[in-house]
GROMACS .gro file of N, CA and C in nm:
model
  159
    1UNK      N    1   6.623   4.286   5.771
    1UNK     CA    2   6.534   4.265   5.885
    1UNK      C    3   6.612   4.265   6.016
    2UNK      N    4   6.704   4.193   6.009
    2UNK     CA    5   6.830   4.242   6.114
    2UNK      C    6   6.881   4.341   6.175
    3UNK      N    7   6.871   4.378   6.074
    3UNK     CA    8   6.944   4.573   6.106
    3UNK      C    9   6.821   4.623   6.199
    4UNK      N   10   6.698   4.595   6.122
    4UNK     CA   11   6.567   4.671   6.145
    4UNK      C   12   6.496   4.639   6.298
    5UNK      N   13   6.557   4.523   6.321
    5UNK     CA   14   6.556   4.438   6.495
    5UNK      C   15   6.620   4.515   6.576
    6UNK      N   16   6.772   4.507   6.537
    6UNK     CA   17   6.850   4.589   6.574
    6UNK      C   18   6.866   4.677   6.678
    7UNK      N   19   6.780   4.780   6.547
    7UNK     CA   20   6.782   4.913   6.556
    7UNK      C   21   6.654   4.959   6.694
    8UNK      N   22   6.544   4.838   6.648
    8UNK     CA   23   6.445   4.866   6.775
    8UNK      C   24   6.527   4.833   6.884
    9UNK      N   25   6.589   4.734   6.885
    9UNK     CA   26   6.612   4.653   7.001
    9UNK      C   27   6.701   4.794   7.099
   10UNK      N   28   6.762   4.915   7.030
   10UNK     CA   29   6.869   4.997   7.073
   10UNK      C   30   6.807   5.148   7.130
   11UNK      N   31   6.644   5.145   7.005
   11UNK     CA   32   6.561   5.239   7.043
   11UNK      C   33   6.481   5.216   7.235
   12UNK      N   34   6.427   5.041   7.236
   12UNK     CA   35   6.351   5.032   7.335
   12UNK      C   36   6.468   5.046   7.452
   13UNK      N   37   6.596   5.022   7.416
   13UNK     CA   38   6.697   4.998   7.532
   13UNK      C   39   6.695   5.157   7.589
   14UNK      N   40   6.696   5.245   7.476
   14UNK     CA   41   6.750   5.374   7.509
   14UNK      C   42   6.631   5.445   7.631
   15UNK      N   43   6.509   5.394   7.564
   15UNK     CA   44   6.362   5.456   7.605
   15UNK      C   45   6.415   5.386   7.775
   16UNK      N   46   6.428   5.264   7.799
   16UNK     CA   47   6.449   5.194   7.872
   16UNK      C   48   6.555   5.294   8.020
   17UNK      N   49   6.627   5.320   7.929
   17UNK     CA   50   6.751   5.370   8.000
   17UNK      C   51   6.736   5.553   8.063
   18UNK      N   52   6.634   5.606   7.956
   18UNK     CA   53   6.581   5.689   8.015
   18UNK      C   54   6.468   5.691   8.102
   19UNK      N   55   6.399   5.605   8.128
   19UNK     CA   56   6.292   5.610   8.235
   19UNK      C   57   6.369   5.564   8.336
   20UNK      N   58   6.463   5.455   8.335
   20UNK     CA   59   6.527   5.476   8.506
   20UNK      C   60   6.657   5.582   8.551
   21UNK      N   61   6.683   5.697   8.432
   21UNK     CA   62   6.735   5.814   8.437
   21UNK      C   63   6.646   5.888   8.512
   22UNK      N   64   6.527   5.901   8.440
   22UNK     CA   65   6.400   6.004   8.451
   22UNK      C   66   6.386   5.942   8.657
   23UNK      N   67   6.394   5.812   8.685
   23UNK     CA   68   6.322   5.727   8.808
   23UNK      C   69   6.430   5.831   8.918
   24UNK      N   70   6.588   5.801   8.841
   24UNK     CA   71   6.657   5.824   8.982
   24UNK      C   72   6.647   6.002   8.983
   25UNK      N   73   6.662   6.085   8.871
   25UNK     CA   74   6.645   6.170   8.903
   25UNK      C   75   6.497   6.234   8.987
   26UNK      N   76   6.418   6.171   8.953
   26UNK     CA   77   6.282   6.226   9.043
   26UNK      C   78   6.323   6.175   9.181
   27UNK      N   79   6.408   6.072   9.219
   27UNK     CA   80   6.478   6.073   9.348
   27UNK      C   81   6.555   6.152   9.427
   28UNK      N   82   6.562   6.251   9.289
   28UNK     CA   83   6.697   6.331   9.359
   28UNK      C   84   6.643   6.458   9.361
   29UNK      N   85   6.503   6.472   9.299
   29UNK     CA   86   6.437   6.603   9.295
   29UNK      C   87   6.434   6.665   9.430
   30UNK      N   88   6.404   6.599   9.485
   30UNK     CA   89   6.346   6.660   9.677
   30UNK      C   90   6.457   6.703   9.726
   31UNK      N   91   6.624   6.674   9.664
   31UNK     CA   92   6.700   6.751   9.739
   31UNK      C   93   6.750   6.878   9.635
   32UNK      N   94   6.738   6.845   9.510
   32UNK     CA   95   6.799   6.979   9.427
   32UNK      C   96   6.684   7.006   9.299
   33UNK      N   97   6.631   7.125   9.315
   33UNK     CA   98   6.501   7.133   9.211
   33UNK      C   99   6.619   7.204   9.054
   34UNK      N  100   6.710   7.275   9.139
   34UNK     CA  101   6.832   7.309   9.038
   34UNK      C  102   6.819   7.194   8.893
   35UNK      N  103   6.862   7.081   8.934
   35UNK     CA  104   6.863   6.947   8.828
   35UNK      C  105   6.800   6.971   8.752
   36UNK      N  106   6.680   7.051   8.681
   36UNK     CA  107   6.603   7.015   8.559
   36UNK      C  108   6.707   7.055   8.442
   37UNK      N  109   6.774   7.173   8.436
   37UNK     CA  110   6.847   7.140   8.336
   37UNK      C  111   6.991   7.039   8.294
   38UNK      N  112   7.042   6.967   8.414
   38UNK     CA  113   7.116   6.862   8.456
   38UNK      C  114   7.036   6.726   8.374
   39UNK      N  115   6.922   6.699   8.409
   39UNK     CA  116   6.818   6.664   8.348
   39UNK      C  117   6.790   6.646   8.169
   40UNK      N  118   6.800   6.712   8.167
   40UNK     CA  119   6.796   6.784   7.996
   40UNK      C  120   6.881   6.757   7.923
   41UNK      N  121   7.054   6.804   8.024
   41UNK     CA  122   7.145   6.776   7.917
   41UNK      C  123   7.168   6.604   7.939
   42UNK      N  124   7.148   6.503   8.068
   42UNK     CA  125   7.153   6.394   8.107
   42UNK      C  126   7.103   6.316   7.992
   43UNK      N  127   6.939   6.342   7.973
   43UNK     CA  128   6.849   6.281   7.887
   43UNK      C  129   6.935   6.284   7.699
   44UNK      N  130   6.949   6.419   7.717
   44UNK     CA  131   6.998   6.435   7.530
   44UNK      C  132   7.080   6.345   7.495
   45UNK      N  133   7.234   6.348   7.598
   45UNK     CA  134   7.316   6.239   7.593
   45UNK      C  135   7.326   6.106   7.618
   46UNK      N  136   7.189   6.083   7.635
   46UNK     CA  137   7.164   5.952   7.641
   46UNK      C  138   7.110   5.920   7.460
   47UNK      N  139   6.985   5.981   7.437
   47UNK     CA  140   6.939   5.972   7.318
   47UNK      C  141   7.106   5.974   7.227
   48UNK      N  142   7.130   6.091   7.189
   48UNK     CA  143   7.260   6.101   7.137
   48UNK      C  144   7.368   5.955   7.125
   49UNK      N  145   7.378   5.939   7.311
   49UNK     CA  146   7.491   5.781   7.287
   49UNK      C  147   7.397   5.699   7.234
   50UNK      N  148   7.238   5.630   7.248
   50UNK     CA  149   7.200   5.553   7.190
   50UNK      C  150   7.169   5.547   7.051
   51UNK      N  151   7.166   5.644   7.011
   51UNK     CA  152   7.161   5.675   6.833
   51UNK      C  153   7.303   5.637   6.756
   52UNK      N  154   7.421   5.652   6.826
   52UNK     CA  155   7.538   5.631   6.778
   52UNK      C  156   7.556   5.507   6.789
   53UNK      N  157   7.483   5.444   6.852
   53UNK     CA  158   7.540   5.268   6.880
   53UNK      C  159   7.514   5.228   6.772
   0.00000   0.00000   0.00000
C-alpha cells in the first residue's frame, strides 16, 4: 500500500509539475511561438524524470 501511495504521490507531483511547465511556457508563448516543440521535448522529460523516481 506504500509503494502504491508512493507511486500516486510521484504521479500527482509530476501532473503538478507539468501544469506550471505548461503555466510558464504559455508565458513565454507571446514572445516565441517557435517553443511548441521546446514544449514537447520539456513536457516528455519531465514525465520520463518522474517515472524514474
Amino acid at each position: 500500500m506504500i509503494v502504491l501511495l508512493g507511486t500516486a504521490g510521484k504521479i500527482v507531483k509530476g501532473i503538478k509539475e507539468a501544469k506550471a511547465l505548461r503555466s510558464l511556457i504559455s508565458l513565454c508563448k507571446w514572445q516565441d511561438d517557435s517553443a511548441d516543440w521546446q514544449t514537447q521535448i520539456i513536457l516528455q522529460n519531465t514525465v520520463a524524470y518522474t517515472q524514474n523516481k
